[in-house]
Short mmCIF file of C-alpha atoms in Angstrom, two decimals:
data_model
loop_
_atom_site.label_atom_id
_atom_site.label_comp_id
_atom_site.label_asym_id
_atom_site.label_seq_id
_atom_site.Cartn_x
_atom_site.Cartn_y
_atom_site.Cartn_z
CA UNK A 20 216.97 323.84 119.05
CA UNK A 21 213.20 322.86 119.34
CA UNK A 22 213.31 325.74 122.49
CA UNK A 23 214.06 328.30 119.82
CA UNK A 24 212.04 326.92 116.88
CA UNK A 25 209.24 327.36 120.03
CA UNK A 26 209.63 331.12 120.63
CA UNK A 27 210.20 331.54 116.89
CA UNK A 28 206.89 329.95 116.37
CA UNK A 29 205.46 332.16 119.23
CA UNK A 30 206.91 335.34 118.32
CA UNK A 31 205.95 334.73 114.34
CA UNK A 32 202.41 333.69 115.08
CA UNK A 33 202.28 337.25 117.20
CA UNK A 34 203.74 339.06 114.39
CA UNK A 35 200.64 337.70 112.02
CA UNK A 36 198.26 339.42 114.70
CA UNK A 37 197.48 335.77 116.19
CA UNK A 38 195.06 335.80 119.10
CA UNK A 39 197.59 335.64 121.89
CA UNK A 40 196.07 332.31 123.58
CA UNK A 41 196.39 330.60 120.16
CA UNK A 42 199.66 331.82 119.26
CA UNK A 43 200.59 330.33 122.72
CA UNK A 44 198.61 326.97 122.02
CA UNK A 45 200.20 326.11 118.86
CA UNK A 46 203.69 325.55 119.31
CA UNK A 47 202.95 323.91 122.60
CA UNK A 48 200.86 321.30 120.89
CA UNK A 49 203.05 320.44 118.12
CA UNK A 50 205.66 320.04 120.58
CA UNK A 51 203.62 317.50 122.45
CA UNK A 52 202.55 315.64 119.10
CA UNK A 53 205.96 315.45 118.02
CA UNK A 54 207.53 314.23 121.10
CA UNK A 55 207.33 311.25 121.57
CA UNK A 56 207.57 310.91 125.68
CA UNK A 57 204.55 313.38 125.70
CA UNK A 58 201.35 312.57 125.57
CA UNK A 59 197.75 313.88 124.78
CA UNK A 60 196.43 313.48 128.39
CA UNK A 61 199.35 315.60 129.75
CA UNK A 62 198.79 318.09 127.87
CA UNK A 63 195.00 318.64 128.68
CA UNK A 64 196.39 317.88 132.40
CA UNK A 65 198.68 320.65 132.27
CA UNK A 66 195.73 323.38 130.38
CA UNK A 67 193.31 322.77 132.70
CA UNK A 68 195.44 323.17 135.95
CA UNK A 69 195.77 326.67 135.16
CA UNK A 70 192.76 327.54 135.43
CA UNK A 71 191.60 324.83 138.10
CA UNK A 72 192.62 327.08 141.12
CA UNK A 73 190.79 328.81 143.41
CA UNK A 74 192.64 332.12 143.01
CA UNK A 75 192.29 332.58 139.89
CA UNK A 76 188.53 332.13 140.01
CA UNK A 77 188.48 335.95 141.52
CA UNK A 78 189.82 337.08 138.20
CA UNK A 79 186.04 337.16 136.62
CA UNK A 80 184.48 338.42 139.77
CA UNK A 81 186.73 341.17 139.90
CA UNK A 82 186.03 341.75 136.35
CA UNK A 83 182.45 341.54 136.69
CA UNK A 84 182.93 344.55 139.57
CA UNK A 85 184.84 346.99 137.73
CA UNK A 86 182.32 346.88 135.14
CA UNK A 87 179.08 346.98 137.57
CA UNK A 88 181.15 349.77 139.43
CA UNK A 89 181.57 351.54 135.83
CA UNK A 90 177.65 352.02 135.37
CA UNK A 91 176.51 352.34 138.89
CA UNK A 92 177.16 356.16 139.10
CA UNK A 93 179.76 355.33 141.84
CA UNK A 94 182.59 357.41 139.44
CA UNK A 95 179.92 360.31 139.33
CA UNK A 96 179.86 360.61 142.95
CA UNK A 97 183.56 360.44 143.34
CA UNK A 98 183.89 362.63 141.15
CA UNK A 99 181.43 365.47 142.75
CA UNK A 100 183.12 364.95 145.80
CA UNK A 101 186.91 365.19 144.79
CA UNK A 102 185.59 368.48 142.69
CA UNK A 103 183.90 369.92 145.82
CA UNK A 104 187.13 369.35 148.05
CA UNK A 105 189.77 370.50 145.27
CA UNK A 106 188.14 372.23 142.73
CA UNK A 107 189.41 375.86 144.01
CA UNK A 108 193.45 374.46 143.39
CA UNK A 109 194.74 375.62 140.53
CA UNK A 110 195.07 372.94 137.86
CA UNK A 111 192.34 371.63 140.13
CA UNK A 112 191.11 368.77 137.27
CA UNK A 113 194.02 367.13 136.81
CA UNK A 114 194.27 366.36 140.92
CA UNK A 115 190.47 365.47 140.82
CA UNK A 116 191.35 363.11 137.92
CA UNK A 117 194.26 361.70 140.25
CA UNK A 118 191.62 361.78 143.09
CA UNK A 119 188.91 359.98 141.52
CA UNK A 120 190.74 357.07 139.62
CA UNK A 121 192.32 356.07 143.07
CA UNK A 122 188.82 355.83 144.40
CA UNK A 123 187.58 354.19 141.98
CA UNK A 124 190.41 351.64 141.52
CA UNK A 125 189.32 349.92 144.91
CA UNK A 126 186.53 348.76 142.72
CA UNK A 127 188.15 348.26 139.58
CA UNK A 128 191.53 346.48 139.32
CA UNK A 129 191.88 346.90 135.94
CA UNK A 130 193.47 349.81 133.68
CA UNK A 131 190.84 349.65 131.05
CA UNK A 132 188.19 349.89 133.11
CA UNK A 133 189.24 352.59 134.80
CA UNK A 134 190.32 354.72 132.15
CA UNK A 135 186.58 353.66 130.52
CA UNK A 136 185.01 354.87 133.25
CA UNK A 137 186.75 358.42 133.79
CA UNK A 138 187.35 359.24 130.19
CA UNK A 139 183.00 359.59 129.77
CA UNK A 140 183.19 361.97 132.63
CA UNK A 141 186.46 363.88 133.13
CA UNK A 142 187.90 364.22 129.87
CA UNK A 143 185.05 366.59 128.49
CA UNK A 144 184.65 367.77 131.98
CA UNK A 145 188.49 369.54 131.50
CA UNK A 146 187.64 370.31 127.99
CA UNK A 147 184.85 372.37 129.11
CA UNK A 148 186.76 374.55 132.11
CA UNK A 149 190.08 375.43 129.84
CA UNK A 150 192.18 372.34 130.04
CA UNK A 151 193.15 371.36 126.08
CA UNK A 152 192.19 367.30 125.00
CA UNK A 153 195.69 366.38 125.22
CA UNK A 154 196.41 367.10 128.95
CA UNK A 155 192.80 365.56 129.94
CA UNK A 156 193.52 362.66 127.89
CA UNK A 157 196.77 361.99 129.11
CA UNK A 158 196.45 362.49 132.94
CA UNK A 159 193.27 360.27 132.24
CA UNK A 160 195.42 357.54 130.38
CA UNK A 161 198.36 357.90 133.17
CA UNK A 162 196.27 357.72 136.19
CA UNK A 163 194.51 354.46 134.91
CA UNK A 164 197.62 352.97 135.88
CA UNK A 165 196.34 353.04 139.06
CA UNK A 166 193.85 350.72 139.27
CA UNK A 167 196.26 347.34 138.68
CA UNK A 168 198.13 348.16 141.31
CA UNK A 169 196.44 348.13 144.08
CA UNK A 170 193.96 345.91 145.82
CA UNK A 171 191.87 344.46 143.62
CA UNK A 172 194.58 344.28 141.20
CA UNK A 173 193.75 341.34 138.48
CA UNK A 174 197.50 341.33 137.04
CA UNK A 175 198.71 340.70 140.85
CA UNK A 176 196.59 337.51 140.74
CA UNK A 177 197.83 336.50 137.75
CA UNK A 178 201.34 337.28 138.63
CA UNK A 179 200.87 335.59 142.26
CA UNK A 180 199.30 332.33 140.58
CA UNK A 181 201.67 332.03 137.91
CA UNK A 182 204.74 332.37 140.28
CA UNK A 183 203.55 331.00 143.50
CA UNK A 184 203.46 333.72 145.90
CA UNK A 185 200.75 334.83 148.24
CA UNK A 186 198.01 337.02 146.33
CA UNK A 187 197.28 339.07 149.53
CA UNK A 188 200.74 339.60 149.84
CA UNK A 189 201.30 341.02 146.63
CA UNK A 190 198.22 342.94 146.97
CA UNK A 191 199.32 344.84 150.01
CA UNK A 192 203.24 344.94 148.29
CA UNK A 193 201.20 347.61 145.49
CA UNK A 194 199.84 350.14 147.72
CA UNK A 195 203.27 352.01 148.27
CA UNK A 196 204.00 352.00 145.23
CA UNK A 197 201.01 353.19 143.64
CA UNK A 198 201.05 356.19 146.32
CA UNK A 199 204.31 357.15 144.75
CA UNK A 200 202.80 356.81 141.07
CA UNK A 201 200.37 359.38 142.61
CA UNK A 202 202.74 361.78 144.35
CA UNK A 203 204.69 361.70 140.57
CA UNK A 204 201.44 362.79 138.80
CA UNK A 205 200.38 364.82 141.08
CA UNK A 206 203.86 367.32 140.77
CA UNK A 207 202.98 366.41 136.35
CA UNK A 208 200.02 368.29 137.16
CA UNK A 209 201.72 371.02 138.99
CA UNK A 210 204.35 371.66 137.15
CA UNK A 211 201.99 372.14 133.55
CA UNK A 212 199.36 374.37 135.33
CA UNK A 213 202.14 376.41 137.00
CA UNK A 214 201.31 379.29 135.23
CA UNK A 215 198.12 378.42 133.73
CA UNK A 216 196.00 381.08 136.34
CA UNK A 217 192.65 380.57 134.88
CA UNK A 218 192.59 376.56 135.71
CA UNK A 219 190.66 377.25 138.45
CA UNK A 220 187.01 376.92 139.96
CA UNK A 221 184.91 378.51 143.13
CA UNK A 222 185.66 377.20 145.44
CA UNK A 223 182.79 375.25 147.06
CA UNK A 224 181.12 375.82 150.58
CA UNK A 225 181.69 372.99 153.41
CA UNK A 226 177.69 372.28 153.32
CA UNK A 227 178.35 371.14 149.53
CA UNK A 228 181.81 369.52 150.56
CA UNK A 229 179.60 367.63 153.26
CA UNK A 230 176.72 366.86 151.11
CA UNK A 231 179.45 365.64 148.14
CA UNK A 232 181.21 363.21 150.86
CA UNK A 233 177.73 361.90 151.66
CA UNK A 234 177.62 360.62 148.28
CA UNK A 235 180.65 359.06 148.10
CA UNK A 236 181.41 357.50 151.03
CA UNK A 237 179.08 354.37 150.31
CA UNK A 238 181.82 353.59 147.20
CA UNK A 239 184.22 353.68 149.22
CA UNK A 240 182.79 351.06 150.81
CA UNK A 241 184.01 348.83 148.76
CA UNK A 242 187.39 349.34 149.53
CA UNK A 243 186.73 348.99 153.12
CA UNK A 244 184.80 345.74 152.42
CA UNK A 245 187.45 344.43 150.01
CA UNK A 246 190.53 345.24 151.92
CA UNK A 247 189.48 344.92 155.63
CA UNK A 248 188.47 341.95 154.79
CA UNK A 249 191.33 340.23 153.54
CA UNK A 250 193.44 342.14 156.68
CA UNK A 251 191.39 341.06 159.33
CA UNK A 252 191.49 337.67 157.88
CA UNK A 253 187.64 337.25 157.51
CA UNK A 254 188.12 335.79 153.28
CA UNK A 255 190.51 335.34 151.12
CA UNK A 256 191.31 337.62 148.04
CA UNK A 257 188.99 335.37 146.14
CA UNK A 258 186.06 335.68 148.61
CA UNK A 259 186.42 338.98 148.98
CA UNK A 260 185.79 339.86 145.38
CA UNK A 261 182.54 337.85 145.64
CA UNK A 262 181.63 339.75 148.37
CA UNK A 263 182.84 342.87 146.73
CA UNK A 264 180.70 342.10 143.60
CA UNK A 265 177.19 341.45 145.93
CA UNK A 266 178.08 345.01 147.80
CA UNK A 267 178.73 346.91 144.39
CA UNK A 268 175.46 345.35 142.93
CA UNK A 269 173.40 346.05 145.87
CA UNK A 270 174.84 349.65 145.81
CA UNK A 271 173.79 350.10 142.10
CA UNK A 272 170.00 348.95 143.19
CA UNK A 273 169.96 351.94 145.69
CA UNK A 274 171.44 353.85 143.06
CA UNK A 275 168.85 352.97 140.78
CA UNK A 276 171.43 352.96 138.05
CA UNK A 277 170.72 349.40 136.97
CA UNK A 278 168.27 347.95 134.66
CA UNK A 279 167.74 344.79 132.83
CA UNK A 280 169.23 345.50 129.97
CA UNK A 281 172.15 347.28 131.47
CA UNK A 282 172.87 344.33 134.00
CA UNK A 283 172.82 341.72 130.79
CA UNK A 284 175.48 343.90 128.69
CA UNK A 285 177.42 343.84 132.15
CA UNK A 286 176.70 340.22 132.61
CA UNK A 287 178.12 339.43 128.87
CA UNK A 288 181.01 342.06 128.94
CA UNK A 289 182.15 340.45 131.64
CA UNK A 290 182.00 336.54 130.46
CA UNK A 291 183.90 337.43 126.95
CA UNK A 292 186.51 339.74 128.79
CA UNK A 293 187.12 337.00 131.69
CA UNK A 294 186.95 334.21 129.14
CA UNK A 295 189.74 335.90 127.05
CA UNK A 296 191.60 336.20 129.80
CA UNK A 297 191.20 332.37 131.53
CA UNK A 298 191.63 331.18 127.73
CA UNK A 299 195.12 333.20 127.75
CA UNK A 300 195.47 331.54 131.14
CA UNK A 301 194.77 328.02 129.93
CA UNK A 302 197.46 328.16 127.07
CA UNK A 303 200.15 329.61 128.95
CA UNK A 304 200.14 326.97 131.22
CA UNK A 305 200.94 324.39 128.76
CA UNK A 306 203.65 326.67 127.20
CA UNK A 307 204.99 327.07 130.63
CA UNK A 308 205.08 323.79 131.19
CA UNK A 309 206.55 323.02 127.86
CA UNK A 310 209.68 325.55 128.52
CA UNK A 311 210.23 323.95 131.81
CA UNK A 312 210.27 321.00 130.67
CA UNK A 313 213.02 321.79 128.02
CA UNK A 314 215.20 323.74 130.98
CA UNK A 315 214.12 327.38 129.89
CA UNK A 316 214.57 329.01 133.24
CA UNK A 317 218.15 327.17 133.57
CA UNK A 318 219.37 328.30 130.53
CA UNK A 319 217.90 332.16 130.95
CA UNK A 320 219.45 331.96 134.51
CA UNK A 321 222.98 330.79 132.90
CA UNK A 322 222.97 333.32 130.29
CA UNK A 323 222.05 336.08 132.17
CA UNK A 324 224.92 335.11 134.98
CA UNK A 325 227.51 334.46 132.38
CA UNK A 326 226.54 338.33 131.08
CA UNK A 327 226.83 340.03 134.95
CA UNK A 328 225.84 338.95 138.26
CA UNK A 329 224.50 342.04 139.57
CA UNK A 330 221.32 342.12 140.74
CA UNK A 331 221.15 346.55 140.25
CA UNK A 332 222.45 345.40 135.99
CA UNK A 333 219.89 342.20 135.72
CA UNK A 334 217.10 344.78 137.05
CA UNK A 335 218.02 347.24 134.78
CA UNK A 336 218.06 344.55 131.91
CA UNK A 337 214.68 343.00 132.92
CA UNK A 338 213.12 346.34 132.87
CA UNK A 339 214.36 347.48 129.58
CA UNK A 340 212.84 344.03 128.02
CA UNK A 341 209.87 344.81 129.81
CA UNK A 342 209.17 348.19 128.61
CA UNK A 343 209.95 346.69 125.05
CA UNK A 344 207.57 343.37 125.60
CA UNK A 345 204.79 345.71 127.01
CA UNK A 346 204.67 347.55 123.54
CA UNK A 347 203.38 344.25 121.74
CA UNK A 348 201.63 342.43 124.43
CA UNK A 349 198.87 342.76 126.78
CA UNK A 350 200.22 342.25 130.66
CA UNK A 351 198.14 339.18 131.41
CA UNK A 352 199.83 337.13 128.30
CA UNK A 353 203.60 339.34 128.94
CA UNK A 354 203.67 337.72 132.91
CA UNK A 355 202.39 334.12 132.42
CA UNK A 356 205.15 333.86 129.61
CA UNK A 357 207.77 335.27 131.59
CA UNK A 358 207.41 335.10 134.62
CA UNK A 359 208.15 331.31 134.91
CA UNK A 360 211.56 331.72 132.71
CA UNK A 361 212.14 335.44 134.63
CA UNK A 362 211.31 334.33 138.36
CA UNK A 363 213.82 332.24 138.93
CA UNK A 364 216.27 334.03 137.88
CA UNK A 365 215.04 336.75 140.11
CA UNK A 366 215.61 334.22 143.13
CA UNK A 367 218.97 333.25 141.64
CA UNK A 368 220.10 337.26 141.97
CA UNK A 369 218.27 336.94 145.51
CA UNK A 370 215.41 339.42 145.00
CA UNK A 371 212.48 338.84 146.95
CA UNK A 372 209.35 337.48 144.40
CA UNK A 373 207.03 340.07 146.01
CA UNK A 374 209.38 342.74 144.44
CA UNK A 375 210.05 341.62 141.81
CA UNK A 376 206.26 341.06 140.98
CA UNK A 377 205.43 345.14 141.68
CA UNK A 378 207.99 345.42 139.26
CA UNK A 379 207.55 343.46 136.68
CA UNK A 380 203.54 343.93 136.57
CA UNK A 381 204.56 347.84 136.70
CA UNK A 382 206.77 347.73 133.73
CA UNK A 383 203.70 346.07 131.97
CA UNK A 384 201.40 348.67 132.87
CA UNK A 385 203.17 350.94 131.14
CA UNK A 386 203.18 349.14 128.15
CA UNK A 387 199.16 349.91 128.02
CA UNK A 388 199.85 353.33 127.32
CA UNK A 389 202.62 352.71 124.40
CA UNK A 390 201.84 352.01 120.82
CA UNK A 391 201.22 349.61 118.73
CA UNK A 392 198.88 347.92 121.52
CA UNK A 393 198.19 350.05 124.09
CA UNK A 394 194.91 349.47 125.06
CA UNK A 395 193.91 352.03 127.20
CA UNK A 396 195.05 354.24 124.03
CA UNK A 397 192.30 352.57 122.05
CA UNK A 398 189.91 352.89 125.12
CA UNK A 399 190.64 356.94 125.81
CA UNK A 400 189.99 357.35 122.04
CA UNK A 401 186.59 355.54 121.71
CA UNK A 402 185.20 357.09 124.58
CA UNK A 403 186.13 360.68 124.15
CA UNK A 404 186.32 360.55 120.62
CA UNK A 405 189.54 362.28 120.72
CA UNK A 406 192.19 360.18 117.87
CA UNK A 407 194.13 357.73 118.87
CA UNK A 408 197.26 359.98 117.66
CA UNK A 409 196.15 362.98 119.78
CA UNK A 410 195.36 360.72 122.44
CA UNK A 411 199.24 359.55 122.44
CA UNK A 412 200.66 362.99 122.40
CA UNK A 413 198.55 363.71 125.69
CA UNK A 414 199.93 360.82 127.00
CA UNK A 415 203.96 361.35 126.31
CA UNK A 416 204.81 364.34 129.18
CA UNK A 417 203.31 361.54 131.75
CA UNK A 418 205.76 358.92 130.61
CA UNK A 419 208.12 361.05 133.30
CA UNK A 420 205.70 360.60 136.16
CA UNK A 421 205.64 357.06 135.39
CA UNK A 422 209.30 356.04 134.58
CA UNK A 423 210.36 358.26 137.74
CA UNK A 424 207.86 355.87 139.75
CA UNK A 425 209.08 352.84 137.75
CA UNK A 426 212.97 354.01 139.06
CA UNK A 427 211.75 354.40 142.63
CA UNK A 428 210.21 351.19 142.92
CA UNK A 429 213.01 349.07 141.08
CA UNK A 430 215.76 350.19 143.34
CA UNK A 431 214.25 350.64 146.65
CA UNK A 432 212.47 347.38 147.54
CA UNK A 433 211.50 348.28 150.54
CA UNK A 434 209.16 350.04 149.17
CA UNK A 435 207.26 347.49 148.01
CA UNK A 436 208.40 344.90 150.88
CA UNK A 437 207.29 347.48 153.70
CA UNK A 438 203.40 346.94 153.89
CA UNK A 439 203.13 342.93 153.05
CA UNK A 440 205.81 342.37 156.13
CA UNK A 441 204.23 344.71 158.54
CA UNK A 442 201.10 342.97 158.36
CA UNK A 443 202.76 340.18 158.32
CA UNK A 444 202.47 338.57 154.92
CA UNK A 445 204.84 335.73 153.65
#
């Protein structure tokens, strides 16, 4: 009974448009008033280990890179070059878009930012050569979905903390997968410019091609930094964003793309978005802590055995509840409430947590391009201007793309599994 008066609680106070770190605060505080085995201290105990680890602290600094990477002109240059290399395909954008939000997600890690960052640049770009709002839009919405899954991908850290597994582990389990996510757009983009003939630019001589890769090779940099790093064992994941952060800033400087004022609406950008996030963080580990504590992972594990005991059905169930939980909430707040009741279960069915952590923070992803949240929806439309309705219909034809990749990923684990044990991650 007081589990369910919990997620009633939860679930109403989400319903009233509650912030989601409140909504998650409030029932887990009355339930340690009113019991009376629980006590005050405990709970601050329990808030404040959330955030008191040492993974989680790359959560801001990653943050604070996707958003220095968004100004520094390090998209432009990406951009130039994936135009100068594929510019002369036809339907040419729509790969560049592909092209240049997998650059620029070693830097990023985050949907938002990414789709931020290319929606400024390609969406008007594609407007201008042919391409209607709706396809620019929508490859530029689906292709953000990039970013968060592979290295440095903030909802992997989350996941990883909140469930226990190694962060560089689930970092590497992401790559595959979002390779496929690319391959699946990529044949989107085909198969809609199959017969559009004049989607197509000169195509450009290997001097410019050369000059183009001049200019970009210094952001990709930062992947090299970021994930050779963590591979050769030099820092962690959570070192490696601070050194990420220092090579992205010192990059902007010999860009001259940074000035005072620009560097303090970065500097504050970043504090209210990571302090959102941490806050979020904070809550949900009381909540967690709260439904362990009344057996919610025993009782989710006994229902969903008494209802099949098939891992192929319980994957299939967990990703229809995802794709229905990633309509209402953000993926940060959707994995640090589920993924302790949801986990071990997982282990119960004998899936390996690395898989099921590519799929579950997948499923989420997806979520950011579905209404009523959908905040890269929101995001598209302020910075093209385009509404958020029109931005939508862009965005349903790559719902295929992206629930093919979701398919691929779910049922063949060793997708995921391949990378992390071949560099021998545990």
């Amino acid at each position: 009974m007081t589990l369910t008066l919990m997620l009633a609680a939860l679930l109403g106070l989400l319903a009233l448009r509650v912030p989601v770190a409140i909504a998650l605060l409030v029932p887990a505080l009355a339930y340690v008033v009113l019991d009376p085995s629980a006590t005050l201290g405990i709970a601050v105990q329990q808030t404040t280990s959330g955030v008191n680890n040492f993974a989680i602290l790359a959560v801001p600094l990653f943050i604070l890179l996707g958003n220095v990477a968004n100004v520094s002109g390090v998209s432009d240059r990406l951009y130039t070059a994936a135009v100068a290399y594929l510019g002369h395909i036809r339907g040419s954008l729509g790969y560049v878009n592909i092209a240049t939000s997998f650059g620029f997600s070693w830097m990023s890690g985050a949907a938002i930012a990414d789709a931020a960052a290319m929606g400024k640049i390609q969406v008007p770009a594609m407007k201008k050569r042919g391409y209607t709002e709706e396809f620019g839009v929508g490859i530029t919405g689906a292709s953000s979905l990039i970013a968060p899954m592979i290295p440095p991908s903030i909802p992997a850290i989350i996941y990883a903390v909140t469930a226990g597994v190694s962060v560089g582990a689930l970092f590497m389990a992401g790559i595959v997968p979002a390779l496929i996510l690319i391959g699946c757009l990529c044949f989107m983009v085909w198969w809609l410019t199959r017969k559009q003939h004049h989607l197509v630019m000169p195509r450009s001589t290997w001097s410019e091609r050369g000059k183009s890769l001049l200019g970009a090779l210094p952001a990709f940099g930062a992947g090299v930094v970021i994930l050779g790093g963590i591979l050769s064992g030099i820092f962690t994941p959570t070192e490696a964003s601070g050194i990420g952060v220092l090579y992205i800033f010192v990059l902007a400087l010999l860009y001259k793309s940074l000035t005072w004022r620009k560097t303090y609406r970065i500097l504050l950008g970043s504090v209210e978005t990571a302090g959102s996030v941490l806050l979020i963080v904070a809550a949900a580990s009381l909540f967690g802590w709260v439904l362990a504590r009344e057996q919610a992972p025993q009782l989710a594990a006994d229902f969903i055995l008494g209802f099949t005991d098939h891992p192929i059905v319980f994957l299939i169930l967990v990703n229809l509840l995802l794709l229905v939980i990633g309509c209402v909430l953000e993926p940060t707040a959707a994995i640090l409430i589920l993924v302790p009741v949801l986990g071990p279960v997982a282990e119960t069915f004998g899936l390996s947590p690395i898989h099921f952590g590519v799929v579950v923070i997948f499923n989420l992803l997806i979520g950011l391009l579905t209404p009523p949240v959908g905040l890269v929806l929101f995001v598209l439309s302020s910075v093209t201007k385009v509404p958020v309705p029109q931005v939508i219909k862009g965005v349903i034809p790559f719902f295929i793309p992206m629930l093919a990749t979701l398919v691929i990923i779910t049922f063949v684990p060793a997708l995921s599994l391949w990378l992390p044990t071949l560099l021998g991650f545990r």
